[in-house]
């Protein structure tokens, strides 16, 4: 409307009428961003003078209560903790300068009036919870609570109705239902196109490996897949065949192969990171393949077979699952991927614990646009040779 009015009052046409939707889309985006920035600035400025601040009664005394207390106590948070209601003896050191009440009658006497209740203590008896709800209804104020199921995240849950009751359903990952169908279509199309584009590279790499070191060109490595199942991941062989580990090989583990080469000094590094910065088992052509990540190309076949995804958590060995601790079940709810968050976030340069956190974040926050961004950044990382996977 702004553009149409501008054009209406102008003596000469500013732009062709067909361009109105294009200009409108651009200016709408700009104006929305500017408007929201201004509104937030004004809101925070008003919070400094106590205007628009919500006064709440915080219920509880545990660790979650402390976290909420610290968050709402920040300047310009938009909240003011009028009092803390706790039937258990509260620790003053955890809640400095906080007013406490041990009954709702005392909360009634607080002035100015309370505008909301936040129940952070999930262990309250049902009678106390009912009293809080009745108090909120009686005073026409909002009531919020932390669910008592440990580890319930709002982004991974939804409310459903069953037998007239409202239930909260916990989703292991957003990749359920249509999300899984879209991701599979994305994998098939992406892997199919990539195989066509890289088919000449397959031939060149095949001949280079065959000439440099006798042995199989494609190397299968057994890794964990979705729900704890196994998958044989295909890779171009980058190691000397003699020292390649495997159940049917002379050296079944990497540690045994390193010991046979007289490089026991590298065993600790491998056990800590599950890879080596300078692996003596790798051939010259193998180093080039790893640096450019061309050794990963055969995994496109795994993607077409439905064993891997284009994007996902990295395929891990069974013994690595212990590093994921309590998150192991969440990690196994998704198929591993050809690339993922940790590969574009520093790749081999980041620590193992950080890789685990990135994998768990991806599983819990998946969306198709995230996959597209990871693939784009993966291509960018390969072009800049950011290191081997």
Tab-separated table of C-alpha atoms in Angstrom:
chain	number	residue	atom	x	y	z
A	1	UNK	CA	0.000	0.000	0.000
A	2	UNK	CA	2.915	2.340	0.755
A	3	UNK	CA	4.332	1.774	-2.735
A	4	UNK	CA	0.956	2.191	-4.446
A	5	UNK	CA	0.297	5.471	-2.606
A	6	UNK	CA	3.781	6.679	-3.457
A	7	UNK	CA	3.223	5.858	-7.115
A	8	UNK	CA	-0.264	7.442	-7.074
A	9	UNK	CA	0.958	10.834	-5.859
A	10	UNK	CA	4.014	10.843	-8.104
A	11	UNK	CA	3.782	12.738	-11.383
A	12	UNK	CA	5.745	10.073	-13.239
A	13	UNK	CA	5.403	6.292	-12.745
A	14	UNK	CA	8.057	5.038	-10.355
A	15	UNK	CA	8.040	1.458	-11.609
A	16	UNK	CA	5.970	-0.867	-13.846
A	17	UNK	CA	2.774	-2.152	-12.211
A	18	UNK	CA	3.958	-5.737	-12.631
A	19	UNK	CA	6.883	-5.024	-10.326
A	20	UNK	CA	4.641	-4.019	-7.395
A	21	UNK	CA	4.581	-7.531	-5.816
A	22	UNK	CA	8.381	-7.812	-6.063
A	23	UNK	CA	9.021	-4.399	-4.524
A	24	UNK	CA	6.260	-5.036	-2.011
A	25	UNK	CA	7.861	-8.280	-0.835
A	26	UNK	CA	11.254	-6.610	-0.418
A	27	UNK	CA	9.973	-3.552	1.442
A	28	UNK	CA	7.652	-5.659	3.612
A	29	UNK	CA	10.629	-7.662	4.852
A	30	UNK	CA	12.647	-4.498	5.521
A	31	UNK	CA	9.786	-2.693	7.268
A	32	UNK	CA	8.884	-5.692	9.448
A	33	UNK	CA	12.478	-6.057	10.657
A	34	UNK	CA	12.776	-2.332	11.350
A	35	UNK	CA	9.375	-2.191	13.098
A	36	UNK	CA	10.124	-5.146	15.368
A	37	UNK	CA	13.542	-3.752	16.248
A	38	UNK	CA	11.970	-0.416	17.199
A	39	UNK	CA	9.201	-2.080	19.227
A	40	UNK	CA	11.725	-4.201	21.157
A	41	UNK	CA	13.902	-1.177	21.842
A	42	UNK	CA	10.918	0.795	23.155
A	43	UNK	CA	9.743	-2.178	25.208
A	44	UNK	CA	13.120	-2.634	26.893
A	45	UNK	CA	13.339	1.111	27.503
A	46	UNK	CA	9.921	1.026	29.210
A	47	UNK	CA	10.983	-2.009	31.285
A	48	UNK	CA	13.753	0.145	32.793
A	49	UNK	CA	11.045	2.354	34.316
A	50	UNK	CA	8.831	-0.529	35.407
A	51	UNK	CA	6.282	-0.001	32.637
A	52	UNK	CA	4.858	-3.244	31.220
A	53	UNK	CA	6.761	-5.419	33.700
A	54	UNK	CA	4.892	-8.563	34.837
A	55	UNK	CA	4.951	-9.261	38.583
A	56	UNK	CA	4.990	-13.015	39.220
A	57	UNK	CA	4.887	-15.426	42.124
A	58	UNK	CA	7.616	-18.064	41.694
A	59	UNK	CA	6.798	-21.437	43.262
A	60	UNK	CA	9.574	-23.843	44.287
A	61	UNK	CA	13.093	-24.029	45.675
A	62	UNK	CA	15.036	-26.530	43.552
A	63	UNK	CA	17.571	-26.162	40.751
A	64	UNK	CA	14.940	-25.341	38.118
A	65	UNK	CA	13.510	-22.619	40.370
A	66	UNK	CA	17.013	-21.154	40.716
A	67	UNK	CA	17.493	-21.118	36.928
A	68	UNK	CA	14.163	-19.351	36.375
A	69	UNK	CA	14.912	-16.930	39.220
A	70	UNK	CA	18.279	-15.990	37.679
A	71	UNK	CA	16.754	-15.567	34.221
A	72	UNK	CA	13.843	-13.379	35.368
A	73	UNK	CA	16.139	-11.312	37.599
A	74	UNK	CA	18.072	-10.062	34.593
A	75	UNK	CA	17.653	-6.333	33.863
A	76	UNK	CA	14.956	-5.626	31.278
A	77	UNK	CA	13.709	-9.245	31.297
A	78	UNK	CA	10.157	-7.903	31.484
A	79	UNK	CA	9.458	-9.733	34.742
A	80	UNK	CA	9.650	-8.894	38.407
A	81	UNK	CA	9.612	-11.647	41.025
A	82	UNK	CA	7.168	-10.316	43.599
A	83	UNK	CA	7.790	-13.255	45.944
A	84	UNK	CA	8.819	-16.890	46.129
A	85	UNK	CA	6.262	-19.323	47.487
A	86	UNK	CA	7.893	-22.342	49.106
A	87	UNK	CA	6.499	-24.789	51.649
A	88	UNK	CA	9.951	-26.339	52.003
A	89	UNK	CA	12.592	-24.249	53.742
A	90	UNK	CA	14.227	-22.098	51.082
A	91	UNK	CA	17.940	-21.358	50.931
A	92	UNK	CA	18.365	-17.559	51.116
A	93	UNK	CA	21.817	-17.753	49.518
A	94	UNK	CA	20.293	-19.129	46.320
A	95	UNK	CA	17.698	-16.347	46.090
A	96	UNK	CA	19.339	-13.125	47.311
A	97	UNK	CA	17.049	-10.277	48.370
A	98	UNK	CA	13.975	-12.313	47.423
A	99	UNK	CA	10.765	-11.974	49.418
A	100	UNK	CA	9.377	-15.376	50.443
A	101	UNK	CA	5.889	-16.443	51.526
A	102	UNK	CA	4.786	-19.781	52.964
A	103	UNK	CA	1.073	-19.476	52.190
A	104	UNK	CA	-1.173	-17.951	49.524
A	105	UNK	CA	-2.861	-15.647	52.021
A	106	UNK	CA	0.464	-13.854	52.426
A	107	UNK	CA	0.690	-13.556	48.620
A	108	UNK	CA	-2.683	-11.750	48.665
A	109	UNK	CA	-1.136	-9.004	50.814
A	110	UNK	CA	1.647	-8.235	48.321
A	111	UNK	CA	1.286	-4.838	46.665
A	112	UNK	CA	1.198	-4.136	43.765
A	113	UNK	CA	-0.816	-7.216	42.917
A	114	UNK	CA	0.683	-10.362	41.413
A	115	UNK	CA	-0.046	-10.815	37.696
A	116	UNK	CA	1.008	-14.440	37.240
A	117	UNK	CA	2.212	-17.670	38.851
A	118	UNK	CA	5.169	-19.741	37.641
A	119	UNK	CA	5.318	-23.186	39.237
A	120	UNK	CA	8.889	-24.462	38.903
A	121	UNK	CA	8.581	-27.192	41.561
A	122	UNK	CA	7.224	-30.310	39.820
A	123	UNK	CA	7.081	-32.307	43.071
A	124	UNK	CA	4.220	-30.378	44.630
A	125	UNK	CA	1.361	-32.514	46.010
A	126	UNK	CA	-1.848	-32.467	43.905
A	127	UNK	CA	-3.730	-30.514	46.586
A	128	UNK	CA	-1.133	-27.706	46.504
A	129	UNK	CA	-1.250	-27.599	42.691
A	130	UNK	CA	-5.042	-27.349	42.812
A	131	UNK	CA	-4.768	-24.494	45.321
A	132	UNK	CA	-2.432	-22.604	43.001
A	133	UNK	CA	-4.749	-23.094	40.010
A	134	UNK	CA	-7.769	-21.968	42.027
A	135	UNK	CA	-5.810	-18.940	43.255
A	136	UNK	CA	-4.911	-18.014	39.663
A	137	UNK	CA	-8.523	-18.417	38.507
A	138	UNK	CA	-9.870	-16.443	41.451
A	139	UNK	CA	-7.531	-13.509	40.819
A	140	UNK	CA	-7.752	-13.689	36.997
A	141	UNK	CA	-3.997	-14.156	36.554
A	142	UNK	CA	-1.911	-16.472	34.353
A	143	UNK	CA	-0.624	-19.820	35.610
A	144	UNK	CA	2.404	-21.558	34.119
A	145	UNK	CA	4.166	-24.704	35.249
A	146	UNK	CA	7.169	-26.906	34.501
A	147	UNK	CA	6.052	-30.465	33.535
A	148	UNK	CA	7.200	-33.128	35.967
A	149	UNK	CA	8.606	-35.439	33.264
A	150	UNK	CA	12.377	-34.961	33.284
A	151	UNK	CA	13.860	-33.737	30.032
A	152	UNK	CA	10.585	-32.643	28.402
A	153	UNK	CA	11.341	-29.918	25.869
A	154	UNK	CA	8.596	-27.732	24.434
A	155	UNK	CA	10.064	-27.952	20.931
A	156	UNK	CA	9.749	-31.743	20.983
A	157	UNK	CA	6.258	-32.109	22.387
A	158	UNK	CA	2.671	-31.579	21.313
A	159	UNK	CA	-0.729	-31.645	22.978
A	160	UNK	CA	-3.198	-34.310	21.837
A	161	UNK	CA	-6.706	-35.262	22.982
A	162	UNK	CA	-7.543	-38.812	24.030
A	163	UNK	CA	-10.769	-39.959	25.720
A	164	UNK	CA	-11.574	-36.347	26.484
A	165	UNK	CA	-8.242	-35.842	28.280
A	166	UNK	CA	-5.380	-33.603	27.176
A	167	UNK	CA	-2.108	-35.506	26.850
A	168	UNK	CA	1.402	-34.237	26.137
A	169	UNK	CA	3.181	-36.402	23.572
A	170	UNK	CA	6.993	-36.345	23.621
A	171	UNK	CA	8.553	-36.569	20.164
A	172	UNK	CA	12.074	-37.938	19.978
A	173	UNK	CA	12.770	-35.750	16.967
A	174	UNK	CA	10.765	-33.459	14.644
A	175	UNK	CA	11.625	-35.986	11.932
A	176	UNK	CA	8.371	-37.918	12.224
A	177	UNK	CA	5.441	-38.453	9.840
A	178	UNK	CA	5.643	-36.196	6.808
A	179	UNK	CA	9.057	-34.983	7.925
A	180	UNK	CA	10.496	-38.442	7.389
A	181	UNK	CA	8.855	-38.712	3.943
A	182	UNK	CA	10.236	-35.331	2.844
A	183	UNK	CA	13.700	-36.213	4.096
A	184	UNK	CA	13.685	-39.538	2.210
A	185	UNK	CA	12.637	-37.819	-1.041
A	186	UNK	CA	15.342	-35.230	-0.443
A	187	UNK	CA	17.905	-38.033	0.038
A	188	UNK	CA	16.924	-39.961	-3.106
A	189	UNK	CA	16.932	-36.888	-5.357
A	190	UNK	CA	20.138	-35.496	-3.859
A	191	UNK	CA	22.072	-38.778	-3.971
A	192	UNK	CA	20.861	-39.573	-7.508
A	193	UNK	CA	21.966	-36.204	-8.873
A	194	UNK	CA	25.295	-36.376	-7.035
A	195	UNK	CA	26.062	-39.843	-8.450
A	196	UNK	CA	25.440	-38.582	-11.994
A	197	UNK	CA	27.604	-35.486	-11.491
A	198	UNK	CA	30.484	-37.331	-9.799
A	199	UNK	CA	30.514	-40.465	-11.984
A	200	UNK	CA	33.724	-39.356	-13.820
A	201	UNK	CA	35.385	-38.747	-10.449
A	202	UNK	CA	34.468	-42.297	-9.374
A	203	UNK	CA	36.388	-43.702	-12.342
A	204	UNK	CA	39.500	-41.545	-11.763
A	205	UNK	CA	39.632	-42.351	-8.029
A	206	UNK	CA	39.117	-46.062	-8.707
A	207	UNK	CA	42.144	-46.192	-11.042
A	208	UNK	CA	44.311	-44.063	-8.699
A	209	UNK	CA	43.692	-46.341	-5.676
A	210	UNK	CA	44.213	-49.521	-7.720
A	211	UNK	CA	47.587	-48.297	-8.969
A	212	UNK	CA	48.871	-46.851	-5.664
A	213	UNK	CA	48.225	-49.845	-3.365
A	214	UNK	CA	46.983	-53.357	-4.260
A	215	UNK	CA	43.734	-54.383	-2.609
A	216	UNK	CA	40.010	-53.609	-2.676
A	217	UNK	CA	39.052	-50.093	-3.812
A	218	UNK	CA	35.816	-49.875	-1.824
A	219	UNK	CA	36.188	-50.341	1.913
A	220	UNK	CA	33.201	-51.301	4.091
A	221	UNK	CA	33.169	-50.108	7.673
A	222	UNK	CA	30.496	-51.394	10.068
A	223	UNK	CA	28.765	-48.582	11.972
A	224	UNK	CA	25.668	-48.103	14.117
A	225	UNK	CA	22.498	-46.989	12.383
A	226	UNK	CA	18.965	-46.021	13.430
A	227	UNK	CA	17.564	-47.862	16.475
A	228	UNK	CA	20.957	-49.459	17.117
A	229	UNK	CA	21.003	-51.530	13.928
A	230	UNK	CA	24.176	-51.998	11.910
A	231	UNK	CA	25.105	-50.625	8.510
A	232	UNK	CA	28.144	-51.257	6.285
A	233	UNK	CA	29.295	-47.781	5.262
A	234	UNK	CA	31.066	-47.623	1.888
A	235	UNK	CA	34.236	-45.569	1.476
A	236	UNK	CA	37.090	-45.362	-0.989
A	237	UNK	CA	40.006	-47.063	0.735
A	238	UNK	CA	42.495	-44.475	1.928
A	239	UNK	CA	44.660	-46.755	4.108
A	240	UNK	CA	47.303	-49.273	3.214
A	241	UNK	CA	45.409	-52.529	2.796
A	242	UNK	CA	47.822	-54.358	5.095
A	243	UNK	CA	46.957	-52.105	8.050
A	244	UNK	CA	43.247	-51.632	7.373
A	245	UNK	CA	41.342	-52.829	10.477
A	246	UNK	CA	38.414	-55.233	10.321
A	247	UNK	CA	37.058	-58.499	11.750
A	248	UNK	CA	38.655	-60.544	8.956
A	249	UNK	CA	41.893	-58.577	8.783
A	250	UNK	CA	45.280	-59.373	10.415
A	251	UNK	CA	44.802	-56.327	12.677
A	252	UNK	CA	41.189	-56.148	13.793
A	253	UNK	CA	41.487	-52.780	15.544
A	254	UNK	CA	43.273	-49.520	14.858
A	255	UNK	CA	45.224	-49.902	18.090
A	256	UNK	CA	46.581	-53.275	16.936
A	257	UNK	CA	47.557	-51.854	13.523
A	258	UNK	CA	49.389	-48.915	15.129
A	259	UNK	CA	51.218	-51.267	17.485
A	260	UNK	CA	52.309	-53.407	14.502
A	261	UNK	CA	53.724	-50.265	12.855
A	262	UNK	CA	55.612	-49.373	16.030
A	263	UNK	CA	53.475	-46.238	16.619
A	264	UNK	CA	52.047	-46.976	20.070
A	265	UNK	CA	52.537	-43.259	20.832
A	266	UNK	CA	49.447	-42.566	18.734
A	267	UNK	CA	47.123	-45.036	20.493
A	268	UNK	CA	46.055	-42.581	23.209
A	269	UNK	CA	45.246	-39.875	20.629
A	270	UNK	CA	43.110	-42.313	18.644
A	271	UNK	CA	41.234	-43.556	21.709
A	272	UNK	CA	40.444	-39.986	22.714
A	273	UNK	CA	39.327	-38.622	19.315
A	274	UNK	CA	38.627	-41.809	17.309
A	275	UNK	CA	40.931	-40.409	14.592
A	276	UNK	CA	44.504	-39.184	14.125
A	277	UNK	CA	45.749	-35.838	12.854
A	278	UNK	CA	48.583	-37.589	10.964
A	279	UNK	CA	47.682	-41.232	10.480
A	280	UNK	CA	50.714	-43.298	9.297
A	281	UNK	CA	48.363	-45.960	7.881
A	282	UNK	CA	47.068	-43.586	5.193
A	283	UNK	CA	48.512	-43.751	1.661
A	284	UNK	CA	49.582	-40.679	-0.330
A	285	UNK	CA	46.512	-40.837	-2.553
A	286	UNK	CA	44.476	-41.540	0.595
A	287	UNK	CA	45.611	-38.255	2.143
A	288	UNK	CA	44.387	-36.400	-0.913
A	289	UNK	CA	41.059	-38.245	-0.785
A	290	UNK	CA	40.584	-37.418	2.886
A	291	UNK	CA	41.608	-33.797	2.490
A	292	UNK	CA	39.052	-33.331	-0.286
A	293	UNK	CA	36.571	-35.801	1.322
A	294	UNK	CA	36.345	-37.731	-1.960
A	295	UNK	CA	36.735	-40.941	0.049
A	296	UNK	CA	33.141	-40.366	1.253
A	297	UNK	CA	31.581	-40.440	-2.250
A	298	UNK	CA	30.618	-44.168	-2.224
A	299	UNK	CA	28.318	-43.421	0.716
A	300	UNK	CA	25.918	-41.972	-1.853
A	301	UNK	CA	25.099	-45.622	-2.581
A	302	UNK	CA	24.235	-46.087	1.106
A	303	UNK	CA	21.908	-43.089	0.821
A	304	UNK	CA	20.090	-44.541	-2.205
A	305	UNK	CA	19.690	-47.854	-0.359
A	306	UNK	CA	18.107	-46.015	2.586
A	307	UNK	CA	20.893	-46.914	5.017
A	308	UNK	CA	22.174	-43.343	5.394
A	309	UNK	CA	20.827	-39.834	4.826
A	310	UNK	CA	22.456	-36.979	2.957
A	311	UNK	CA	22.512	-35.069	6.261
A	312	UNK	CA	22.412	-36.528	9.759
A	313	UNK	CA	24.446	-37.513	12.810
A	314	UNK	CA	27.793	-39.008	11.921
A	315	UNK	CA	27.984	-42.821	11.669
A	316	UNK	CA	29.727	-44.086	14.797
A	317	UNK	CA	31.254	-47.328	16.008
A	318	UNK	CA	29.386	-49.311	18.655
A	319	UNK	CA	32.052	-48.565	21.280
A	320	UNK	CA	31.597	-44.812	20.658
A	321	UNK	CA	27.962	-44.890	21.809
A	322	UNK	CA	29.082	-44.642	25.439
A	323	UNK	CA	30.269	-41.061	24.744
A	324	UNK	CA	26.620	-40.039	24.214
A	325	UNK	CA	25.604	-41.100	27.737
A	326	UNK	CA	21.948	-40.407	28.526
A	327	UNK	CA	21.471	-39.025	24.984
A	328	UNK	CA	22.300	-42.339	23.281
A	329	UNK	CA	18.625	-43.233	22.716
A	330	UNK	CA	17.964	-39.805	21.191
A	331	UNK	CA	21.013	-40.158	18.935
A	332	UNK	CA	19.830	-43.534	17.615
A	333	UNK	CA	16.385	-42.173	16.690
A	334	UNK	CA	17.766	-40.898	13.370
A	335	UNK	CA	19.724	-42.430	10.492
A	336	UNK	CA	23.373	-41.327	10.238
A	337	UNK	CA	24.287	-38.878	7.511
A	338	UNK	CA	26.874	-38.327	4.811
A	339	UNK	CA	27.523	-34.907	6.331
A	340	UNK	CA	26.258	-33.104	9.402
A	341	UNK	CA	26.531	-30.188	11.792
A	342	UNK	CA	29.890	-31.105	13.267
A	343	UNK	CA	31.519	-31.457	9.832
A	344	UNK	CA	30.694	-27.833	8.990
A	345	UNK	CA	31.491	-26.534	12.499
A	346	UNK	CA	35.214	-27.142	12.480
A	347	UNK	CA	35.167	-30.754	11.234
A	348	UNK	CA	38.239	-32.602	12.584
A	349	UNK	CA	39.367	-29.542	14.537
A	350	UNK	CA	36.595	-29.665	17.173
A	351	UNK	CA	36.654	-31.890	20.254
A	352	UNK	CA	34.768	-35.145	20.591
A	353	UNK	CA	32.390	-33.831	23.274
A	354	UNK	CA	31.451	-30.912	21.024
A	355	UNK	CA	30.702	-33.327	18.176
A	356	UNK	CA	28.332	-35.229	20.448
A	357	UNK	CA	26.500	-32.009	21.391
A	358	UNK	CA	26.124	-31.012	17.731
A	359	UNK	CA	24.759	-34.445	16.808
A	360	UNK	CA	22.169	-34.302	19.602
A	361	UNK	CA	21.189	-30.747	18.632
A	362	UNK	CA	20.580	-31.863	15.042
A	363	UNK	CA	18.396	-34.803	16.099
A	364	UNK	CA	16.240	-32.633	18.372
A	365	UNK	CA	15.965	-29.628	16.023
A	366	UNK	CA	15.778	-31.143	12.528
A	367	UNK	CA	14.065	-29.349	9.675
A	368	UNK	CA	14.456	-29.498	5.895
A	369	UNK	CA	15.898	-26.006	5.660
A	370	UNK	CA	18.602	-27.003	8.173
A	371	UNK	CA	19.560	-29.909	5.869
A	372	UNK	CA	19.838	-27.556	2.897
A	373	UNK	CA	22.029	-25.106	4.816
A	374	UNK	CA	24.315	-27.917	6.010
A	375	UNK	CA	24.745	-29.226	2.445
A	376	UNK	CA	25.554	-25.729	1.157
A	377	UNK	CA	28.115	-25.185	3.921
A	378	UNK	CA	29.558	-28.670	3.292
A	379	UNK	CA	30.219	-27.800	-0.349
A	380	UNK	CA	31.796	-24.522	0.789
A	381	UNK	CA	33.992	-26.383	3.310
A	382	UNK	CA	35.145	-28.827	0.633
A	383	UNK	CA	36.049	-26.009	-1.744
A	384	UNK	CA	38.129	-24.327	0.960
A	385	UNK	CA	39.661	-27.647	2.079
A	386	UNK	CA	38.765	-27.187	5.737
A	387	UNK	CA	40.147	-30.585	6.702
A	388	UNK	CA	39.152	-34.237	6.465
A	389	UNK	CA	35.991	-35.745	7.866
